[in-house]
mmCIF file of C-alpha atoms in Angstrom:
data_model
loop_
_atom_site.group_PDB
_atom_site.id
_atom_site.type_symbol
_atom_site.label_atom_id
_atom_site.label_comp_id
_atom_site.label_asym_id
_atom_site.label_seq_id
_atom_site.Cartn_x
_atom_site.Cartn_y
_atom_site.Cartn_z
ATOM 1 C CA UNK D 3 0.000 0.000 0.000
ATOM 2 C CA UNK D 4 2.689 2.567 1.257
ATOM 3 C CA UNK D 5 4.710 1.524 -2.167
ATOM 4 C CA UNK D 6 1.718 2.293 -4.198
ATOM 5 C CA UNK D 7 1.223 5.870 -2.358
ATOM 6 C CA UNK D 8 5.105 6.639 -3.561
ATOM 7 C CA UNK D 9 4.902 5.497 -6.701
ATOM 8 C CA UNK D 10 1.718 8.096 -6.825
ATOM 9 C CA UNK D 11 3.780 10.981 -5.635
ATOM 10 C CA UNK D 12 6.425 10.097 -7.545
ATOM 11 C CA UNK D 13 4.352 10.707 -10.412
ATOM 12 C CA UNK D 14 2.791 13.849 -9.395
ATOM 13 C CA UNK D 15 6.523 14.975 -8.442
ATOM 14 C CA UNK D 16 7.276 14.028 -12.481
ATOM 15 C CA UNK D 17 4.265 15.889 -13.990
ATOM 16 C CA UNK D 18 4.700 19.196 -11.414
ATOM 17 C CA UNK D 19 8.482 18.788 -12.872
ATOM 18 C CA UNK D 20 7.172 19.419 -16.401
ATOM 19 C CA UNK D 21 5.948 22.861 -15.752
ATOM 20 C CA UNK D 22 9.254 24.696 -15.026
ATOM 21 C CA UNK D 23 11.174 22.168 -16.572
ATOM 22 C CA UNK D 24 9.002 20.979 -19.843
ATOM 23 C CA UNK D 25 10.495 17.373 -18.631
ATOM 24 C CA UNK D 26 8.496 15.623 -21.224
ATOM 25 C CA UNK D 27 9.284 17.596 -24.412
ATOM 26 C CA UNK D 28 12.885 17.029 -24.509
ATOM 27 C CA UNK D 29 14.573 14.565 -26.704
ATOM 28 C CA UNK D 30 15.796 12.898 -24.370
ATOM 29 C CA UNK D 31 12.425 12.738 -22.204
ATOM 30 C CA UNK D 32 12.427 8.549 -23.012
ATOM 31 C CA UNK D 33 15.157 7.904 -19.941
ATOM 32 C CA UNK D 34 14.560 11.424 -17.875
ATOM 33 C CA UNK D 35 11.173 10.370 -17.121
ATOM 34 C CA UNK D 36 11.869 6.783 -15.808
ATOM 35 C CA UNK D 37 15.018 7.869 -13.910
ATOM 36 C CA UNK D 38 13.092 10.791 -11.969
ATOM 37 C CA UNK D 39 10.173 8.226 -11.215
ATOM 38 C CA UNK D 40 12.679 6.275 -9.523
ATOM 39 C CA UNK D 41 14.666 8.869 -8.319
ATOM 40 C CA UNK D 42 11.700 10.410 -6.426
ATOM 41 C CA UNK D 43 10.283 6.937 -5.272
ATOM 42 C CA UNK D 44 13.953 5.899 -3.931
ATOM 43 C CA UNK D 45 14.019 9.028 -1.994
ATOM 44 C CA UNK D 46 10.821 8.820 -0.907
ATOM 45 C CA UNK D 47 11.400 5.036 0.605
ATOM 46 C CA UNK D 48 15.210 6.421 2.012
ATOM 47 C CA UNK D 49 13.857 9.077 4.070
ATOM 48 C CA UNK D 50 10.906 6.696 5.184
ATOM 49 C CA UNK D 51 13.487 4.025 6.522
ATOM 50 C CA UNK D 52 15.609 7.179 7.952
ATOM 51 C CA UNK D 53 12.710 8.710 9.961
ATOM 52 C CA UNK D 54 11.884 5.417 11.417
ATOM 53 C CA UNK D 55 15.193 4.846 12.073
ATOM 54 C CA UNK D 56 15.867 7.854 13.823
ATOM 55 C CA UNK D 57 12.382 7.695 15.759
ATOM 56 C CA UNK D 58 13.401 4.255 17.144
ATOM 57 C CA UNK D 59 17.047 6.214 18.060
ATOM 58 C CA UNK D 60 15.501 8.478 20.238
ATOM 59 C CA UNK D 61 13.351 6.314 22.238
ATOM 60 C CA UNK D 62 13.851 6.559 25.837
ATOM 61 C CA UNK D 63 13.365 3.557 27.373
ATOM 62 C CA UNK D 64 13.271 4.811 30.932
ATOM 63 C CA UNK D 65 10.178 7.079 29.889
ATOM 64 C CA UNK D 66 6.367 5.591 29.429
ATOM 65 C CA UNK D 67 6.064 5.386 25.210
ATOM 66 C CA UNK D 68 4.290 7.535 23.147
ATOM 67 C CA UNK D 69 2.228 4.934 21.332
ATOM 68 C CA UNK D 70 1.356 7.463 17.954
ATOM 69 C CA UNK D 71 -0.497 6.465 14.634
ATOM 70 C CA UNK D 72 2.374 8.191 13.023
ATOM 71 C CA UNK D 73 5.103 5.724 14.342
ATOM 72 C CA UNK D 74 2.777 3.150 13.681
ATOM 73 C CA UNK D 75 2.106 3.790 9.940
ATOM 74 C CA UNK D 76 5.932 4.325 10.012
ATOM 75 C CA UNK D 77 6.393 0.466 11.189
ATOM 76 C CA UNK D 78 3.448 -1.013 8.736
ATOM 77 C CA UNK D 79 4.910 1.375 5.884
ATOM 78 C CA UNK D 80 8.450 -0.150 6.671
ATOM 79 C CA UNK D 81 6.960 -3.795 6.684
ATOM 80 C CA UNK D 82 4.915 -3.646 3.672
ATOM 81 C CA UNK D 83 8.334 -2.306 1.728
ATOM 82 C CA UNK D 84 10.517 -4.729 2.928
ATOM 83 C CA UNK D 85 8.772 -8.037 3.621
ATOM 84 C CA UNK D 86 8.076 -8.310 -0.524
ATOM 85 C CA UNK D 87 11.873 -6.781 -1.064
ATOM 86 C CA UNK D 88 12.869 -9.724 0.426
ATOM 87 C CA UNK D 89 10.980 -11.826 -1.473
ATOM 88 C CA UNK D 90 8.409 -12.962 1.666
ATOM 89 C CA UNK D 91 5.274 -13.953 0.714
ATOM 90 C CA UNK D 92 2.541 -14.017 3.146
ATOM 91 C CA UNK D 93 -0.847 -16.418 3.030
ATOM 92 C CA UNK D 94 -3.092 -14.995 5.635
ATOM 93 C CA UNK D 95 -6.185 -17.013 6.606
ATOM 94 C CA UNK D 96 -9.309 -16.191 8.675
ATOM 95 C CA UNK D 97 -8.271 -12.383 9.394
ATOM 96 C CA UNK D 98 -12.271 -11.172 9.678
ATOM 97 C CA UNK D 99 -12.187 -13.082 12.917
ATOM 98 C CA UNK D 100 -10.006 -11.164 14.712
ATOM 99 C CA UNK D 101 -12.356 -8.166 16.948
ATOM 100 C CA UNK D 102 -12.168 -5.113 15.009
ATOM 101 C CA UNK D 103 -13.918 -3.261 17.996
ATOM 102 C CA UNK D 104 -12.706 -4.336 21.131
ATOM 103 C CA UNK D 105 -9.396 -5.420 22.495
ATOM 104 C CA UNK D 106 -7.898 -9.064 22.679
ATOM 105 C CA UNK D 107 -4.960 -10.687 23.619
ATOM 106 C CA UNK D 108 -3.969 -13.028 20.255
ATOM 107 C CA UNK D 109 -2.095 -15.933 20.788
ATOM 108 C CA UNK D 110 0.602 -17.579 18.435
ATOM 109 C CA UNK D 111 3.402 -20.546 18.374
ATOM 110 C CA UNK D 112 6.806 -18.835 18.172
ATOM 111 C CA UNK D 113 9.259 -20.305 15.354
ATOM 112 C CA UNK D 114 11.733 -17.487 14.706
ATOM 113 C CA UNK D 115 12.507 -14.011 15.935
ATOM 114 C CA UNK D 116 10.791 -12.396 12.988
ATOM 115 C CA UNK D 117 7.758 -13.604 14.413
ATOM 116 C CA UNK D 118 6.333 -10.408 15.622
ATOM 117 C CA UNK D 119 6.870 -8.334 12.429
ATOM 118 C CA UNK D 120 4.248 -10.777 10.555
ATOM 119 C CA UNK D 121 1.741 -9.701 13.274
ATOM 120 C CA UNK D 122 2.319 -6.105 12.790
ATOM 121 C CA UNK D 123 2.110 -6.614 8.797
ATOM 122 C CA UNK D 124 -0.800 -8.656 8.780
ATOM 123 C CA UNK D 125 -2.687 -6.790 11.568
ATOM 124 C CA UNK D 126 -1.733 -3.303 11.061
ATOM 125 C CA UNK D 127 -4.902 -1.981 12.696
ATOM 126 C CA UNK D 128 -5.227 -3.883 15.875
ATOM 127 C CA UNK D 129 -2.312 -1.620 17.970
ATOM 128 C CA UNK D 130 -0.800 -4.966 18.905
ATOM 129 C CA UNK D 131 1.366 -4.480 22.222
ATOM 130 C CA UNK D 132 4.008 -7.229 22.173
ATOM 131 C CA UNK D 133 4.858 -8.909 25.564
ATOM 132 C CA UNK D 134 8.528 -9.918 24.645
ATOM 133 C CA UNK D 135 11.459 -11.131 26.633
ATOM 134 C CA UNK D 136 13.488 -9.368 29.203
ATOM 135 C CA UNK D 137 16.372 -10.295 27.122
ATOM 136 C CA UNK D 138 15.306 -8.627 23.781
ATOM 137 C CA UNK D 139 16.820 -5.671 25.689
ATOM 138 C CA UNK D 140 20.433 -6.663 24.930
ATOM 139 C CA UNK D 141 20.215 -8.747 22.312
ATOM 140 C CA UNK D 142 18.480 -6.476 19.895
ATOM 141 C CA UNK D 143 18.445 -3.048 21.731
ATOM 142 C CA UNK D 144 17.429 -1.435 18.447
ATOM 143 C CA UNK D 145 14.072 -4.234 17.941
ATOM 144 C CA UNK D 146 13.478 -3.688 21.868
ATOM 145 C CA UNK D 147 13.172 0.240 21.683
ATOM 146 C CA UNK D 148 10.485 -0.204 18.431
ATOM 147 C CA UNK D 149 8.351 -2.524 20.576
ATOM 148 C CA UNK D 150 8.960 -0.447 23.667
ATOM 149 C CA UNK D 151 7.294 2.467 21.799
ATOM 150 C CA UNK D 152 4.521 0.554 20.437
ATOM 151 C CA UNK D 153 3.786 -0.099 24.593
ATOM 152 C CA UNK D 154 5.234 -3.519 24.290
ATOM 153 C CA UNK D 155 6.184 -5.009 27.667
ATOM 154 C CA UNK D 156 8.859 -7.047 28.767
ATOM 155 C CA UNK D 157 8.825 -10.679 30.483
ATOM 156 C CA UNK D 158 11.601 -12.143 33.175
ATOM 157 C CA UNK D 159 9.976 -15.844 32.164
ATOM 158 C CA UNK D 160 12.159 -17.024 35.486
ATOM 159 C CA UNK D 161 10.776 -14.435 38.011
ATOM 160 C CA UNK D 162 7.084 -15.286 38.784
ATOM 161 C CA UNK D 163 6.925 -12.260 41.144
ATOM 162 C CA UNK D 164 8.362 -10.004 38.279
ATOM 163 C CA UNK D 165 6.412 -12.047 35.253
ATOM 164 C CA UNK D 166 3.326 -11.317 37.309
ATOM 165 C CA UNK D 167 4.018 -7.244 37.162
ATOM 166 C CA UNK D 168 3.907 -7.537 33.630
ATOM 167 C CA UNK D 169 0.889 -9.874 33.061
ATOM 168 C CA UNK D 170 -0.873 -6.670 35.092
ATOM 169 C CA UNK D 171 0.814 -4.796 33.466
ATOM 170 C CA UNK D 172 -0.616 -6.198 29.932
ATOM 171 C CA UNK D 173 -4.310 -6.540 31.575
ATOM 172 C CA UNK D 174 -4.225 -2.967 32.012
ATOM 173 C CA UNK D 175 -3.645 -2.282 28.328
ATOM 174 C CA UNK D 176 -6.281 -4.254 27.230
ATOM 175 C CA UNK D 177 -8.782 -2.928 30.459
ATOM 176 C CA UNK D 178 -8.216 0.602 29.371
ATOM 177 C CA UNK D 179 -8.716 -0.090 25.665
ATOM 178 C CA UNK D 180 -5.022 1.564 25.040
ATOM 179 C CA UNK D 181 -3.977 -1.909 22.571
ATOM 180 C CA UNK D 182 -4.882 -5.703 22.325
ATOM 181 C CA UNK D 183 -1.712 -7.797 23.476
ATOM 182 C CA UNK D 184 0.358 -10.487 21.859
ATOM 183 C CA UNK D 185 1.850 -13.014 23.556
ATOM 184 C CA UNK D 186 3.787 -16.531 22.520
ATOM 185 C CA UNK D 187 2.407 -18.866 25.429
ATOM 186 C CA UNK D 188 5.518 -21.357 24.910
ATOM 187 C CA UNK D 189 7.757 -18.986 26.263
ATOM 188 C CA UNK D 190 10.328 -20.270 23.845
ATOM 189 C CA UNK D 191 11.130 -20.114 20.186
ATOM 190 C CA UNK D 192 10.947 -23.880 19.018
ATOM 191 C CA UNK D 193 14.209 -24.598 17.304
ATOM 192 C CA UNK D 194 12.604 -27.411 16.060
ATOM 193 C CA UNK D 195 9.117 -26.035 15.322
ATOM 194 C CA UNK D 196 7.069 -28.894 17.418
ATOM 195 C CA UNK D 197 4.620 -27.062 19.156
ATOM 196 C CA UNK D 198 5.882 -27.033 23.178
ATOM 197 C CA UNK D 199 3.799 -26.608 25.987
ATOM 198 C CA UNK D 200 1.202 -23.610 26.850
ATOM 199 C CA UNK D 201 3.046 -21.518 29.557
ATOM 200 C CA UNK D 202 -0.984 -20.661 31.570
ATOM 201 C CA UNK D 203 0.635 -17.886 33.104
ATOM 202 C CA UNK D 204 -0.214 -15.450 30.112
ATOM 203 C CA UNK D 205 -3.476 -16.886 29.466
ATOM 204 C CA UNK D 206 -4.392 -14.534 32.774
ATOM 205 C CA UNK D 207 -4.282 -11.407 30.615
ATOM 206 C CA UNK D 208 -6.958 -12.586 29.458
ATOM 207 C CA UNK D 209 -9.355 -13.763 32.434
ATOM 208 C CA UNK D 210 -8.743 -10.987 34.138
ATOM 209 C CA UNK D 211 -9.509 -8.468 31.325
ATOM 210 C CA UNK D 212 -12.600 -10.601 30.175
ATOM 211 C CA UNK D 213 -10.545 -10.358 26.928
ATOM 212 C CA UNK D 214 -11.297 -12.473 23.912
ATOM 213 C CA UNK D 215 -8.351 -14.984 23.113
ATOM 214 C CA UNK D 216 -7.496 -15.042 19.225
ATOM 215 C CA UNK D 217 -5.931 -18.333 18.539
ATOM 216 C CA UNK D 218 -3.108 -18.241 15.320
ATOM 217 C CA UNK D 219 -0.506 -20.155 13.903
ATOM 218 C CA UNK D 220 3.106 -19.378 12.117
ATOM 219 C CA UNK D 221 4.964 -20.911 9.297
ATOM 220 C CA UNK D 222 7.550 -20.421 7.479
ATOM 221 C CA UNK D 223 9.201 -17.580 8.991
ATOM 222 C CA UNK D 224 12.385 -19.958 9.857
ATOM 223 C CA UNK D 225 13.246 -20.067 6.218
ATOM 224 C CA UNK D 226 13.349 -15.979 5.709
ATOM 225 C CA UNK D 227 17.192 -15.718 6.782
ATOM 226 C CA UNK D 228 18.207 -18.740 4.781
ATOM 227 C CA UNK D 229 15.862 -17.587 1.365
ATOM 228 C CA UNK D 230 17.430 -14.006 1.616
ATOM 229 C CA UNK D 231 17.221 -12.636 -1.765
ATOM 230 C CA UNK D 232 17.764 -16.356 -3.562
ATOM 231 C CA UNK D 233 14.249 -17.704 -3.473
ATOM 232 C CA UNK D 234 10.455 -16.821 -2.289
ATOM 233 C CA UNK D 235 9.826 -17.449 1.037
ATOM 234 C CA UNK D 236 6.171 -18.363 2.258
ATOM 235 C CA UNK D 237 4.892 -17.545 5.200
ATOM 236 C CA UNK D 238 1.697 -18.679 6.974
ATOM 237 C CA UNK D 239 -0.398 -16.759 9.293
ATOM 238 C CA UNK D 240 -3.557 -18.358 10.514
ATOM 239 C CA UNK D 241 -6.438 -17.053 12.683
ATOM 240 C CA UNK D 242 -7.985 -20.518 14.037
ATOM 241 C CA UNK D 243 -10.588 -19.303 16.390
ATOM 242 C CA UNK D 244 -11.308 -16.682 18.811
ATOM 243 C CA UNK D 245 -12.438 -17.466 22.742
ATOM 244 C CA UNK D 246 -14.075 -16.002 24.604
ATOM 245 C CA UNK D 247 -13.575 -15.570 28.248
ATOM 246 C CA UNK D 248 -16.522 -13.901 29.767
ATOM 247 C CA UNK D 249 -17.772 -17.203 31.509
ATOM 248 C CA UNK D 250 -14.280 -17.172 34.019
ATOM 249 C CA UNK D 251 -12.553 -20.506 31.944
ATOM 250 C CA UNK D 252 -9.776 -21.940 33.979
ATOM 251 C CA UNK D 253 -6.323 -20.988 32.649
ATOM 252 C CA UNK D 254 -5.597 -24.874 32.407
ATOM 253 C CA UNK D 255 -8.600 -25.518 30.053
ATOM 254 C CA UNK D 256 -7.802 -22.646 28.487
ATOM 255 C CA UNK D 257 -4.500 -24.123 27.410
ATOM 256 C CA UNK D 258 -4.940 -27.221 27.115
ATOM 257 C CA UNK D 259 -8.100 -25.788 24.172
ATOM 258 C CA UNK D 260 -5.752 -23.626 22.916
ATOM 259 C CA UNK D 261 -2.787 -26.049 22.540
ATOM 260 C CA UNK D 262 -4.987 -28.518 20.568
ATOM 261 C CA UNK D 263 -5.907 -26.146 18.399
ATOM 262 C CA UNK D 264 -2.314 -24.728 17.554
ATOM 263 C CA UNK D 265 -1.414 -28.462 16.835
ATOM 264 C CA UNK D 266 -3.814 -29.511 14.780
ATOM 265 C CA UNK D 267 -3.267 -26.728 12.824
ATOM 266 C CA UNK D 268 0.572 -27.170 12.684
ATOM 267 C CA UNK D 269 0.642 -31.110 11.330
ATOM 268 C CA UNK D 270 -1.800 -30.140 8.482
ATOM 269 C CA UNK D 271 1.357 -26.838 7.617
ATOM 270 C CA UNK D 272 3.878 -29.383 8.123
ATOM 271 C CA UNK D 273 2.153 -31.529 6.226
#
């Protein structure tokens, strides 16, 4: 979409050129006009990835975020550029269920560190707030301060008492209608992609928002580093189903639904 609005401006940029310039009555107007189509677009895409860049620079991680539609549209505008550029190609499946007018927390298997950026191109609209892990922080301190300013929170998966602050922490966001929240209920990436057990503990965001639990499943985003700009890589995002919580389920049953689901799912993509 965000290509598409470049390539228009471009355009415009060309035509409003041929006024001062008469652009398209020289002799020469055959290669001018291509090259300052892609001269404009190129710009245009440069000083996208350079404001994001230097929005992300300037976050200050010791301040609440600023959770904007602009720096939003920046990250979905980044996304939409780049997944294709690299030659992803992603199959969505059952995206009308997802709530378009309340809050949810939307659950996932976790296969690969690019996991998140499907959500966010896939879902642009649902302000997903990523609940990521404490250690995010150093290893990607440039990834942590993006998610950080989309009010992502962060997880110490071996501290209960400080897992528990952020599990309120994520209840809130949903309570007060600020974002829906994501959250990979392994806990783990799966380095081998079997589907590991349903950590409860997150499945309290949400009970105690009264949240409705979107169900999906990933695929495919393993293969992204090792396709890099030789083949097509495709990528699966399914909605399964959406549950609702209203009637107080058990975090247990909850799982245990929730983890049937994902794996059913997963044999048929594997198959």
């Amino acid at each position: 979409m965000i290509a598409k609005i470049y390539l228009l401006i471009s355009a415009v940029v060309t035509l409003l050129l041929d006024i001062p310039f008469n652009v398209f009555g020289e002799p020469y107007s055959i290669w001018l006009v291509p090259v300052l189509l892609i001269g404009v677009f190129v710009a245009l895409v440069l000083l996208h990835v350079v404001v994001l860049a230097v929005s992300i620079l300037f976050v200050n991680l010791n301040k609440p975020p600023r959770d904007t539609d602009f720096f939003r549209a920046l990250v979905t505008g980044f996304l939409q550029m780049a997944l294709p550029l690299l030659r992803v190609k992603v199959h969505v499946t059952g995206i009308e269920k997802i709530p378009e007018d309340e809050p949810f927390l939307i659950v996932s298997n976790h296969i690969h560190n690019l996991d998140p950026a499907i959500f966010y191109y896939v879902a642009p609209h649902s302000r997903i707030a990523f609940v990521a892990k404490k250690e995010v922080r150093e290893l990607y301190p440039f990834v942590y301060k993006a998610l950080h300013k989309l009010n992502g929170l962060a997880i110490d998966r071996e501290n209960n008492r400080e897992a528990a602050k952020t599990i309120i922490s994520a209840t809130k966001l949903i309570k007060e209608k600020t974002n829906s929240v994501a959250v990979f209920p392994e806990g783990y990436v799966s380095l081998t992609g079997e589907l590991q057990p349903i950590r409860n503990g997150a499945l309290k965001i949400a009970t105690k928002s009264k949240a409705k639990i979107v169900v999906c499943t990933l695929w495919g985003t393993k293969e992204i580093p090792k396709n890099l700009f030789r083949r097509r890589s495709d990528v699966y995002f399914d909605v399964l189903d959406v549950i609702d919580t209203e009637d107080n389920q058990h975090t247990t049953e909850l799982g245990e639904r929730i983890y049937d689901i994902m794996s059913e799912k997963l044999k048929t993509l594997k198959q």
